[in-house]
Coordinates of C-alpha atoms and ligand atoms in Angstrom, one line a residue:
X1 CA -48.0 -9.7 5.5
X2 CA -49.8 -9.2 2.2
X3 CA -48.9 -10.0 -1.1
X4 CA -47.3 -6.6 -1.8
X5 CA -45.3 -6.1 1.9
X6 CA -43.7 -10.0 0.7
X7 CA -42.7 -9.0 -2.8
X8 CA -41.3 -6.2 -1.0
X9 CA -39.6 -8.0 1.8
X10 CA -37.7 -10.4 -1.1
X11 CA -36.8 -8.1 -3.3
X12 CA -35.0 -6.6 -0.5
X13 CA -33.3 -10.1 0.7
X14 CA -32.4 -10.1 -3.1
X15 CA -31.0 -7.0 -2.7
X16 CA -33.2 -5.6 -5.5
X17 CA -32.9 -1.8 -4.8
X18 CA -33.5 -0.6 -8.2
X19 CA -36.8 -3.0 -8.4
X20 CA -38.2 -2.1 -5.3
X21 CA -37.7 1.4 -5.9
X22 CA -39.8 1.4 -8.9
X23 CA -42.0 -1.7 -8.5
X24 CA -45.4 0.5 -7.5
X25 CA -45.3 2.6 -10.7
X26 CA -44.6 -0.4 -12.6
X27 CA -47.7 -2.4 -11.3
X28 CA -49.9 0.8 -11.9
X29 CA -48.9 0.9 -15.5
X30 CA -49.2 -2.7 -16.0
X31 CA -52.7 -2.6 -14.0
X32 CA -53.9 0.3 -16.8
X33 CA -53.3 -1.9 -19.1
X34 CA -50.2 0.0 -20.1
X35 CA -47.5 -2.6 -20.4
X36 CA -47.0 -6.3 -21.2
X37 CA -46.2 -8.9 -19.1
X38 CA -42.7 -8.8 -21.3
X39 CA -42.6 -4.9 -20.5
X40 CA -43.1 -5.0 -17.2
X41 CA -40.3 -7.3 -16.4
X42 CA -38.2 -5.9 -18.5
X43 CA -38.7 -2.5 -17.5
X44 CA -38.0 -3.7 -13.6
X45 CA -35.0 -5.0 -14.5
X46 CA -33.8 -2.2 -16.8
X47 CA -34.4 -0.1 -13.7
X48 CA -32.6 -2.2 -11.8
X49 CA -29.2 -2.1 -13.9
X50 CA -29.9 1.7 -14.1
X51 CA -30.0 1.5 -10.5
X52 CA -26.7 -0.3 -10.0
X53 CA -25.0 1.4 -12.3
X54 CA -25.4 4.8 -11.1
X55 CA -24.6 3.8 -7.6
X56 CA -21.0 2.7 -9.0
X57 CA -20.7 5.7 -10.5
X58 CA -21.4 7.8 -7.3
X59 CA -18.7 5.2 -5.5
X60 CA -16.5 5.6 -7.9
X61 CA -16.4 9.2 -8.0
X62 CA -16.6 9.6 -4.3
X63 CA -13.6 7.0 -4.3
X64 CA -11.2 8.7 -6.5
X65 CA -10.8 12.0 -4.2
X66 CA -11.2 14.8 -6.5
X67 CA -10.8 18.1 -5.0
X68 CA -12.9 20.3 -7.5
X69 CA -15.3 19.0 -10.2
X70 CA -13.3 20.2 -13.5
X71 CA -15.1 19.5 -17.1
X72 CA -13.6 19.6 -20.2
X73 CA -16.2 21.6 -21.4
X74 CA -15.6 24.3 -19.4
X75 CA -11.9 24.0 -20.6
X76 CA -11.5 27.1 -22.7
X77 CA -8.5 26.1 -25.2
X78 CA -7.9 28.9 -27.0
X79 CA -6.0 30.8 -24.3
X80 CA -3.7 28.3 -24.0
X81 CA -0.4 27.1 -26.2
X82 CA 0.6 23.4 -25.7
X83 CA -2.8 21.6 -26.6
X84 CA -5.4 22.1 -29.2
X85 CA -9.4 21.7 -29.1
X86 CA -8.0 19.0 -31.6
X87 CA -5.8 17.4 -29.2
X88 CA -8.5 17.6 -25.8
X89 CA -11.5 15.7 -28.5
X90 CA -8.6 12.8 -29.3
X91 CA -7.8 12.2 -26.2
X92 CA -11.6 12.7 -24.9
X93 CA -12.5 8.6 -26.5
X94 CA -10.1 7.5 -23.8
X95 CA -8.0 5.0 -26.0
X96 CA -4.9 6.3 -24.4
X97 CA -6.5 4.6 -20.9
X98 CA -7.7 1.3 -22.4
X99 CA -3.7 1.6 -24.3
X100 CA -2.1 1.8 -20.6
X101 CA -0.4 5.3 -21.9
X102 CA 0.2 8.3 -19.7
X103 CA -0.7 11.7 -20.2
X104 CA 1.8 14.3 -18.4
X105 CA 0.7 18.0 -18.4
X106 CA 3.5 20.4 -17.7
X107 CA 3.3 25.0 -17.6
X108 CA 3.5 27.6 -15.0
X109 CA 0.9 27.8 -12.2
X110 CA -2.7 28.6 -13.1
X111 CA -3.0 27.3 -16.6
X112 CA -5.0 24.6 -16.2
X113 CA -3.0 21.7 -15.8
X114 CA -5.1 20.2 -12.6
X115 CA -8.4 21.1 -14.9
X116 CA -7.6 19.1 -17.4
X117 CA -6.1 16.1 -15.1
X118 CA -9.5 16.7 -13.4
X119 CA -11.7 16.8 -16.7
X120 CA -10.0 13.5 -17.9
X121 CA -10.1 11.9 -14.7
X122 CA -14.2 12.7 -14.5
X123 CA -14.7 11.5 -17.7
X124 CA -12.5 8.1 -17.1
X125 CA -14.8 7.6 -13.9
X126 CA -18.3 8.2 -16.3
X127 CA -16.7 5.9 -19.2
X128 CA -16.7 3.4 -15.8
X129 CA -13.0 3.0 -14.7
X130 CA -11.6 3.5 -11.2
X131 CA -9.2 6.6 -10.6
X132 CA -7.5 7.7 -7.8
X133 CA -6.4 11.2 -7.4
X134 CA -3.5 12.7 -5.1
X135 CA -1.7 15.6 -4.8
X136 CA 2.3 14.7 -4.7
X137 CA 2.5 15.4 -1.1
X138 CA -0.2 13.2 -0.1
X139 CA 0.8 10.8 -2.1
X140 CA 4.8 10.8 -1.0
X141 CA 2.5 10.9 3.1
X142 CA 0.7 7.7 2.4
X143 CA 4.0 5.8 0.8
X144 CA 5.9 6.5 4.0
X145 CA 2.8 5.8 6.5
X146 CA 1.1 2.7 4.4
X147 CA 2.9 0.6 6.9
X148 CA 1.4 1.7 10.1
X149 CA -1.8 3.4 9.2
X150 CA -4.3 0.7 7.9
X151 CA -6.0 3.8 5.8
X152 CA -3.0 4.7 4.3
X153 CA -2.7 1.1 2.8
X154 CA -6.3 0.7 2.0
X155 CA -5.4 3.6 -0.3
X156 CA -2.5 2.9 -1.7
X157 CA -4.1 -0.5 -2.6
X158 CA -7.0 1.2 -4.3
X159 CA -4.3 3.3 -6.2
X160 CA -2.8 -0.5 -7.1
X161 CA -5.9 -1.7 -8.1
X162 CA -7.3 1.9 -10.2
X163 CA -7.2 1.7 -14.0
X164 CA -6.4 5.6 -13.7
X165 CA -3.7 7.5 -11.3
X166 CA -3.8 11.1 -11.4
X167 CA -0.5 12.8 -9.6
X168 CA -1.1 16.2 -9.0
X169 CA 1.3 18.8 -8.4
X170 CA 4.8 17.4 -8.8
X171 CA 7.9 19.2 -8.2
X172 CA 5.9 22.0 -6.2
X173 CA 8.0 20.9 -3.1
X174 CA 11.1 19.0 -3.4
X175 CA 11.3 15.3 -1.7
X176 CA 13.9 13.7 0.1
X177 CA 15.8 10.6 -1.9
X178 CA 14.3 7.8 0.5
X179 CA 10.4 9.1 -0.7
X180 CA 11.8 9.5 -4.4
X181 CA 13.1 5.8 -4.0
X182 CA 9.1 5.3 -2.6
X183 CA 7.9 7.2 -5.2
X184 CA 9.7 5.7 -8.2
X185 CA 8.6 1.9 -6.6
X186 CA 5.2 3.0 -7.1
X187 CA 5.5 4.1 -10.8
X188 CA 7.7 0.7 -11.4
X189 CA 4.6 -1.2 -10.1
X190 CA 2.0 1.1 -12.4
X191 CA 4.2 0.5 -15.4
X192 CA 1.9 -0.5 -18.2
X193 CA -1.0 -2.0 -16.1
X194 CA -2.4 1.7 -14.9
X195 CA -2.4 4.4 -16.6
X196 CA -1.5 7.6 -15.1
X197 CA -1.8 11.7 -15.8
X198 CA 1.2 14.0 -13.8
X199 CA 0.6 17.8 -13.8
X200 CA 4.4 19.4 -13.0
X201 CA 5.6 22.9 -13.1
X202 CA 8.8 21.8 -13.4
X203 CA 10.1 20.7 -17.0
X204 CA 12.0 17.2 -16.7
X205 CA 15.5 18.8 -16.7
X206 CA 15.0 19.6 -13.1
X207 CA 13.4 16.7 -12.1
X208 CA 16.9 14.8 -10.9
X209 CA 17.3 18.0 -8.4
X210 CA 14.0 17.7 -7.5
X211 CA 13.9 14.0 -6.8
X212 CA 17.7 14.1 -5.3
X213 CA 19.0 11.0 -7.4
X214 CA 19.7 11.5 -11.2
X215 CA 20.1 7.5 -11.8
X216 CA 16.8 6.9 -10.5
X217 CA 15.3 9.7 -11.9
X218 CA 16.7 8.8 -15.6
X219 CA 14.7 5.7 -14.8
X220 CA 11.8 7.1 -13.5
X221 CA 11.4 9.0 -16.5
X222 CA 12.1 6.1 -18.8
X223 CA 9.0 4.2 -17.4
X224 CA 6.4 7.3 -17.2
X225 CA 7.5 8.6 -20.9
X226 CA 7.6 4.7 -23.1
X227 CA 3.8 5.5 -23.2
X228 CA 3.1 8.9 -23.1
X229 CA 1.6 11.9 -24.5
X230 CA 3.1 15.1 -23.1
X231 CA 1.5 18.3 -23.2
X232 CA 3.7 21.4 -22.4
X233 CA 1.6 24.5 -22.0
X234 CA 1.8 27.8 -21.7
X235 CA 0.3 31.4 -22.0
X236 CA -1.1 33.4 -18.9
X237 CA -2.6 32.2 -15.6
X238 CA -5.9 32.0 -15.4
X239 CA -6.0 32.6 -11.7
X240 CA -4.1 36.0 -12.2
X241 CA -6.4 37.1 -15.0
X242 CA -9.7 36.5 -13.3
X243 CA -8.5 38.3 -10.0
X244 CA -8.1 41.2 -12.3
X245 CA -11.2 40.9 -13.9
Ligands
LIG1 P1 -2.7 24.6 -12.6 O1 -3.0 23.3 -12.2 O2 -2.0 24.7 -14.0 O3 -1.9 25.5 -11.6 P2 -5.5 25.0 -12.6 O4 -6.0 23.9 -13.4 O5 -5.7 24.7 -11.1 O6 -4.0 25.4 -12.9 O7 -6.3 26.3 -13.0 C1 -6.5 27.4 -12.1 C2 -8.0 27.8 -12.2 O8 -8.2 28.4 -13.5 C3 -9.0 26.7 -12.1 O9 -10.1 27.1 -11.5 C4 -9.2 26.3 -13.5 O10 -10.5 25.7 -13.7 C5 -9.1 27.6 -14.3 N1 -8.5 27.4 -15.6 C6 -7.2 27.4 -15.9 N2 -7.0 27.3 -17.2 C7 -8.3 27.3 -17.8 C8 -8.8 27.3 -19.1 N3 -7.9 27.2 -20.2 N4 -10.1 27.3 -19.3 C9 -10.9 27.4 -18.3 N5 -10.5 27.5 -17.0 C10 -9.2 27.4 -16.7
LIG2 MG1 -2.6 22.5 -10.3

């Protein structure tokens, strides 16, 4: 082995991805007199932080299970009534996620409710927290099977573990009282140590009927609204209109 193939072969029992990666430009620039001893080092270890970080980015996003790619910037808010350009740049600095509050998104289909979940959620993942994202139904699925499917309960602990929990689509599809009971375990155990964003088309008022259990409900409520920003919107559905267009 020469000099070079054993730098490379301990950098890569060092696990030095980022290093290795960039080790051969490095040495050319240092060897044309470009860079400093200092500057070379430094520059191989700025690129391997650069390195590390983008790779728990990439996990990160791959690990919170989004099912479109939704930025706020493609969030046009003048079409909708319920939040303001105002509102969307607040809550873009992410305080409300460092504060453990909630954000809860409510409307009629198609008005951007899972965009905006979405947007907030990408941008939580970029800013460098973990987020999990499910759909209500998937969710209420890997409650009732965490017991006997290992990958069920490798999610659900991720979801424990995530500084952001995105519930999509509650109320589409009502739930029987034994998942509410699930459901409303799972929110007790969030309660000011995650915080979590719920898109709903249904206003709370029919939340008991949906949920089968108006006690528990009240107190389901109680510990999704102590922190929370809620955001009711309304105007036309976007899917509608651009069908006609
Ligand atoms: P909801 O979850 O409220 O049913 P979605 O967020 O899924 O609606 O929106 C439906 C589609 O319309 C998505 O492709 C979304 O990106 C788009 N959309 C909805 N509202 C807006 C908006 N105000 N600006 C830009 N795109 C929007
Ligand atoms: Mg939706």
């Amino acid at each position: 082995m020469n000099n070079h193939q054993q730098v490379i072969s301990l950098l890569d029992g060092l696990k030095l991805k980022g290093v290795s990666m960039n080790i051969d430009h490095e040495i050319n620039e240092a060897e044309t007199g470009k860079s400093s001893y200092l500057t070379f080092l430094k520059t191989l270890l700025e690129s391997e932080v650069s390195y590390r970080r983008d790779r728990k980015l990439k996990r990160n996003l791959a690990g919170a299970h989004f099912q479109v790619i939704k930025k706020l910037e493609d969030f046009d808010f003048k079409r909708v009534k319920g939040i303001t350009r105002t509102d969307i740049a607040n809550l873009s600095d992410l305080t409300w996620l460092d504060n453990h509050e909630n954000l809860l998104f409510f409307g009629p289909p198609g008005i951007g409710k899972t965009h905006l979940a979405v947007s907030f959620g990408l941008k939580a993942v970029e800013a460098g927290y973990t987020v999990c994202f499910e759909r209500m139904t998937r969710l209420i699925r890997l409650l009732k099977s965490s017991e006997i499917q290992r990958s069920a309960a490798f999610r659900l602990s991720r979801i424990m573990k995530s500084s952001l929990v995105i519930i999509d689509e509650i109320g589409y599809t009502p739930i029987e009282k034994k998942e509410a009971n699930l459901f409303f375990n799972l929110v007790s155990e969030l309660y000011e140590k995650t915080s979590i964003i719920i898109t709903s088309n249904k206003e709370f008022d029919s939340w008991a009927e949906m949920m089968g259990d108006q006690v528990m409900t009240v107190a389901l409520l109680d510990r999704l609204l102590h922190h929370a920003k809620v955001f009711t919107l309304d105007g036309e559905s976007y899917r509608i209109d651009r069908k006609e267009a």
